[in-house]
């Protein structure tokens, strides 16, 4: 299975009154890790947007297992859980410095032309991207 790892230093501003990371910050971390995954695969959200395409989140799921506090460092492991020409599901593990999994999650995405609500096929607009993701799928035997 192909995966990437992105280290994040927890900022004080990300904590709540209980001195733990506020739950919504995990969604931001997922985006940071997903963007890192895409960049390490050789592609760019910014380039996609220059082509008037966007990739919104259709669904998100997070399971919180352990608290994270400031000033911990965490690592987010990211991989493709499922892929088709129209939809990509990314999976995540948020791992504490001691190796414990603090959270797991998944995000589901499609690619749209700006102003449209109809998904486009990644293989038609970005054949190299599609081929790379198919390679990742083959590595992970999804």
PDB file of C-alpha atoms in Angstrom:
ATOM      1  CA  UNK A   1       0.000   0.000   0.000  1.00  0.00           C
ATOM      2  CA  UNK A   2       1.245   3.470  -0.879  1.00  0.00           C
ATOM      3  CA  UNK A   3       0.888   6.051   1.887  1.00  0.00           C
ATOM      4  CA  UNK A   4       2.421   9.338   2.965  1.00  0.00           C
ATOM      5  CA  UNK A   5       3.164  10.728   6.385  1.00  0.00           C
ATOM      6  CA  UNK A   6       2.860  14.377   7.354  1.00  0.00           C
ATOM      7  CA  UNK A   7       4.148  15.642  10.692  1.00  0.00           C
ATOM      8  CA  UNK A   8       2.205  18.430  12.376  1.00  0.00           C
ATOM      9  CA  UNK A   9       3.161  20.386  15.474  1.00  0.00           C
ATOM     10  CA  UNK A  10       0.064  21.046  17.560  1.00  0.00           C
ATOM     11  CA  UNK A  11      -0.437  24.768  18.149  1.00  0.00           C
ATOM     12  CA  UNK A  12      -1.811  26.151  21.387  1.00  0.00           C
ATOM     13  CA  UNK A  13      -4.592  27.879  19.417  1.00  0.00           C
ATOM     14  CA  UNK A  14      -5.862  24.452  18.318  1.00  0.00           C
ATOM     15  CA  UNK A  15      -6.784  23.470  21.883  1.00  0.00           C
ATOM     16  CA  UNK A  16     -10.024  24.063  23.751  1.00  0.00           C
ATOM     17  CA  UNK A  17     -10.907  24.835  27.390  1.00  0.00           C
ATOM     18  CA  UNK A  18     -10.192  21.211  28.280  1.00  0.00           C
ATOM     19  CA  UNK A  19      -6.587  21.614  27.027  1.00  0.00           C
ATOM     20  CA  UNK A  20      -7.069  19.114  24.206  1.00  0.00           C
ATOM     21  CA  UNK A  21      -7.154  19.676  20.471  1.00  0.00           C
ATOM     22  CA  UNK A  22     -10.600  20.896  19.429  1.00  0.00           C
ATOM     23  CA  UNK A  23     -12.302  18.244  17.286  1.00  0.00           C
ATOM     24  CA  UNK A  24     -12.765  20.385  14.156  1.00  0.00           C
ATOM     25  CA  UNK A  25      -9.001  20.808  13.798  1.00  0.00           C
ATOM     26  CA  UNK A  26      -8.746  17.187  12.698  1.00  0.00           C
ATOM     27  CA  UNK A  27     -10.619  18.159   9.522  1.00  0.00           C
ATOM     28  CA  UNK A  28      -8.000  20.809   8.786  1.00  0.00           C
ATOM     29  CA  UNK A  29      -5.226  18.308   9.469  1.00  0.00           C
ATOM     30  CA  UNK A  30      -6.849  15.861   7.051  1.00  0.00           C
ATOM     31  CA  UNK A  31      -6.769  18.565   4.370  1.00  0.00           C
ATOM     32  CA  UNK A  32      -3.111  19.319   5.080  1.00  0.00           C
ATOM     33  CA  UNK A  33      -2.255  15.605   4.900  1.00  0.00           C
ATOM     34  CA  UNK A  34      -4.350  15.039   1.750  1.00  0.00           C
ATOM     35  CA  UNK A  35      -2.715  17.996  -0.020  1.00  0.00           C
ATOM     36  CA  UNK A  36       0.683  16.600   1.003  1.00  0.00           C
ATOM     37  CA  UNK A  37      -0.312  13.148  -0.345  1.00  0.00           C
ATOM     38  CA  UNK A  38      -1.332  14.681  -3.679  1.00  0.00           C
ATOM     39  CA  UNK A  39       1.866  16.764  -3.899  1.00  0.00           C
ATOM     40  CA  UNK A  40       4.062  13.752  -3.127  1.00  0.00           C
ATOM     41  CA  UNK A  41       2.221  11.870  -5.881  1.00  0.00           C
ATOM     42  CA  UNK A  42       3.313  14.663  -8.250  1.00  0.00           C
ATOM     43  CA  UNK A  43       0.095  16.671  -8.571  1.00  0.00           C
ATOM     44  CA  UNK A  44      -1.414  19.910  -7.245  1.00  0.00           C
ATOM     45  CA  UNK A  45      -4.778  21.184  -6.111  1.00  0.00           C
ATOM     46  CA  UNK A  46      -3.649  24.677  -7.144  1.00  0.00           C
ATOM     47  CA  UNK A  47      -3.039  23.516 -10.726  1.00  0.00           C
ATOM     48  CA  UNK A  48      -6.452  21.872 -10.737  1.00  0.00           C
ATOM     49  CA  UNK A  49      -8.063  25.131  -9.654  1.00  0.00           C
ATOM     50  CA  UNK A  50      -6.231  27.011 -12.426  1.00  0.00           C
ATOM     51  CA  UNK A  51      -8.101  24.684 -14.813  1.00  0.00           C
ATOM     52  CA  UNK A  52     -11.404  25.788 -13.167  1.00  0.00           C
ATOM     53  CA  UNK A  53     -11.813  22.455 -11.415  1.00  0.00           C
ATOM     54  CA  UNK A  54     -12.469  21.841  -7.731  1.00  0.00           C
ATOM     55  CA  UNK A  55     -12.549  18.759  -5.533  1.00  0.00           C
ATOM     56  CA  UNK A  56     -15.075  19.209  -2.729  1.00  0.00           C
ATOM     57  CA  UNK A  57     -15.499  16.948   0.264  1.00  0.00           C
ATOM     58  CA  UNK A  58     -18.733  14.953  -0.111  1.00  0.00           C
ATOM     59  CA  UNK A  59     -18.454  13.015   3.116  1.00  0.00           C
ATOM     60  CA  UNK A  60     -16.184  12.992   6.135  1.00  0.00           C
ATOM     61  CA  UNK A  61     -15.854  10.555   8.981  1.00  0.00           C
ATOM     62  CA  UNK A  62     -13.664  10.845  12.077  1.00  0.00           C
ATOM     63  CA  UNK A  63     -13.289   8.414  14.960  1.00  0.00           C
ATOM     64  CA  UNK A  64     -11.591   9.934  17.982  1.00  0.00           C
ATOM     65  CA  UNK A  65      -9.660   7.449  20.111  1.00  0.00           C
ATOM     66  CA  UNK A  66      -7.232   9.437  22.285  1.00  0.00           C
ATOM     67  CA  UNK A  67      -6.781  13.089  23.181  1.00  0.00           C
ATOM     68  CA  UNK A  68      -3.996  15.196  21.734  1.00  0.00           C
ATOM     69  CA  UNK A  69      -2.634  18.164  23.676  1.00  0.00           C
ATOM     70  CA  UNK A  70      -0.298  21.077  23.080  1.00  0.00           C
ATOM     71  CA  UNK A  71       2.678  20.905  22.332  1.00  0.00           C
ATOM     72  CA  UNK A  72       2.561  17.365  20.949  1.00  0.00           C
ATOM     73  CA  UNK A  73       3.757  16.473  17.494  1.00  0.00           C
ATOM     74  CA  UNK A  74       1.557  14.142  15.517  1.00  0.00           C
ATOM     75  CA  UNK A  75       1.944  12.305  12.245  1.00  0.00           C
ATOM     76  CA  UNK A  76      -0.909  11.840   9.822  1.00  0.00           C
ATOM     77  CA  UNK A  77      -0.683   8.771   7.636  1.00  0.00           C
ATOM     78  CA  UNK A  78      -2.724   9.116   4.421  1.00  0.00           C
ATOM     79  CA  UNK A  79      -3.610   6.625   1.698  1.00  0.00           C
ATOM     80  CA  UNK A  80      -6.304   5.906  -0.869  1.00  0.00           C
ATOM     81  CA  UNK A  81      -9.044   3.768   0.647  1.00  0.00           C
ATOM     82  CA  UNK A  82     -11.120   3.566  -2.567  1.00  0.00           C
ATOM     83  CA  UNK A  83     -10.841   5.046  -6.054  1.00  0.00           C
ATOM     84  CA  UNK A  84     -12.870   5.245  -9.239  1.00  0.00           C
ATOM     85  CA  UNK A  85     -12.757   7.639 -12.191  1.00  0.00           C
ATOM     86  CA  UNK A  86     -15.380   9.762 -10.456  1.00  0.00           C
ATOM     87  CA  UNK A  87     -14.651   9.450  -6.751  1.00  0.00           C
ATOM     88  CA  UNK A  88     -11.705   9.163  -4.378  1.00  0.00           C
ATOM     89  CA  UNK A  89     -11.885   8.127  -0.731  1.00  0.00           C
ATOM     90  CA  UNK A  90      -8.805   9.039   1.297  1.00  0.00           C
ATOM     91  CA  UNK A  91      -8.113   7.399   4.660  1.00  0.00           C
ATOM     92  CA  UNK A  92      -6.164   8.831   7.579  1.00  0.00           C
ATOM     93  CA  UNK A  93      -4.552   7.794  10.842  1.00  0.00           C
ATOM     94  CA  UNK A  94      -3.543  10.476  13.317  1.00  0.00           C
ATOM     95  CA  UNK A  95      -0.613   9.042  15.253  1.00  0.00           C
ATOM     96  CA  UNK A  96       0.767  10.409  18.508  1.00  0.00           C
ATOM     97  CA  UNK A  97       4.502  10.647  19.212  1.00  0.00           C
ATOM     98  CA  UNK A  98       4.292   7.488  21.334  1.00  0.00           C
ATOM     99  CA  UNK A  99       2.857   5.549  18.365  1.00  0.00           C
ATOM    100  CA  UNK A 100      -0.730   5.417  19.627  1.00  0.00           C
ATOM    101  CA  UNK A 101      -3.481   6.135  17.133  1.00  0.00           C
ATOM    102  CA  UNK A 102      -5.385   9.208  18.287  1.00  0.00           C
ATOM    103  CA  UNK A 103      -7.950   9.222  15.479  1.00  0.00           C
ATOM    104  CA  UNK A 104      -8.863   7.647  12.170  1.00  0.00           C
ATOM    105  CA  UNK A 105     -10.922   9.054   9.359  1.00  0.00           C
ATOM    106  CA  UNK A 106     -11.982   9.106   5.736  1.00  0.00           C
ATOM    107  CA  UNK A 107     -12.934  11.823   3.288  1.00  0.00           C
ATOM    108  CA  UNK A 108     -14.796  11.298   0.010  1.00  0.00           C
ATOM    109  CA  UNK A 109     -14.157  13.606  -2.964  1.00  0.00           C
ATOM    110  CA  UNK A 110     -15.225  14.175  -6.546  1.00  0.00           C
ATOM    111  CA  UNK A 111     -13.891  16.632  -9.119  1.00  0.00           C
ATOM    112  CA  UNK A 112     -16.246  19.275 -10.508  1.00  0.00           C
ATOM    113  CA  UNK A 113     -16.012  22.118 -12.982  1.00  0.00           C
ATOM    114  CA  UNK A 114     -16.465  25.350 -11.036  1.00  0.00           C
ATOM    115  CA  UNK A 115     -20.129  26.304 -11.043  1.00  0.00           C
ATOM    116  CA  UNK A 116     -21.298  22.766 -11.816  1.00  0.00           C
ATOM    117  CA  UNK A 117     -22.596  20.028  -9.572  1.00  0.00           C
ATOM    118  CA  UNK A 118     -21.850  17.167 -11.970  1.00  0.00           C
ATOM    119  CA  UNK A 119     -18.693  15.140 -11.313  1.00  0.00           C
ATOM    120  CA  UNK A 120     -16.148  14.865 -14.094  1.00  0.00           C
ATOM    121  CA  UNK A 121     -13.994  11.857 -14.873  1.00  0.00           C
ATOM    122  CA  UNK A 122     -10.443  12.197 -13.622  1.00  0.00           C
ATOM    123  CA  UNK A 123      -9.149   9.915 -16.381  1.00  0.00           C
ATOM    124  CA  UNK A 124     -10.357  12.355 -19.064  1.00  0.00           C
ATOM    125  CA  UNK A 125      -9.062  15.574 -17.505  1.00  0.00           C
ATOM    126  CA  UNK A 126      -5.925  14.282 -15.786  1.00  0.00           C
ATOM    127  CA  UNK A 127      -4.921  10.937 -17.294  1.00  0.00           C
ATOM    128  CA  UNK A 128      -1.538  10.980 -15.505  1.00  0.00           C
ATOM    129  CA  UNK A 129      -3.236  11.550 -12.141  1.00  0.00           C
ATOM    130  CA  UNK A 130      -5.717   8.756 -12.854  1.00  0.00           C
ATOM    131  CA  UNK A 131      -2.907   6.390 -13.889  1.00  0.00           C
ATOM    132  CA  UNK A 132      -0.945   7.145 -10.707  1.00  0.00           C
ATOM    133  CA  UNK A 133      -4.001   6.528  -8.520  1.00  0.00           C
ATOM    134  CA  UNK A 134      -4.704   3.275 -10.357  1.00  0.00           C
ATOM    135  CA  UNK A 135      -1.094   2.303  -9.603  1.00  0.00           C
ATOM    136  CA  UNK A 136      -1.675   3.066  -5.910  1.00  0.00           C
ATOM    137  CA  UNK A 137      -4.858   1.003  -5.951  1.00  0.00           C
ATOM    138  CA  UNK A 138      -2.971  -1.914  -7.498  1.00  0.00           C
ATOM    139  CA  UNK A 139      -0.293  -1.614  -4.784  1.00  0.00           C
ATOM    140  CA  UNK A 140      -2.913  -1.787  -2.063  1.00  0.00           C
ATOM    141  CA  UNK A 141      -5.124  -4.352  -3.768  1.00  0.00           C
ATOM    142  CA  UNK A 142      -8.272  -2.411  -2.875  1.00  0.00           C
TER     143      UNK A 142
END
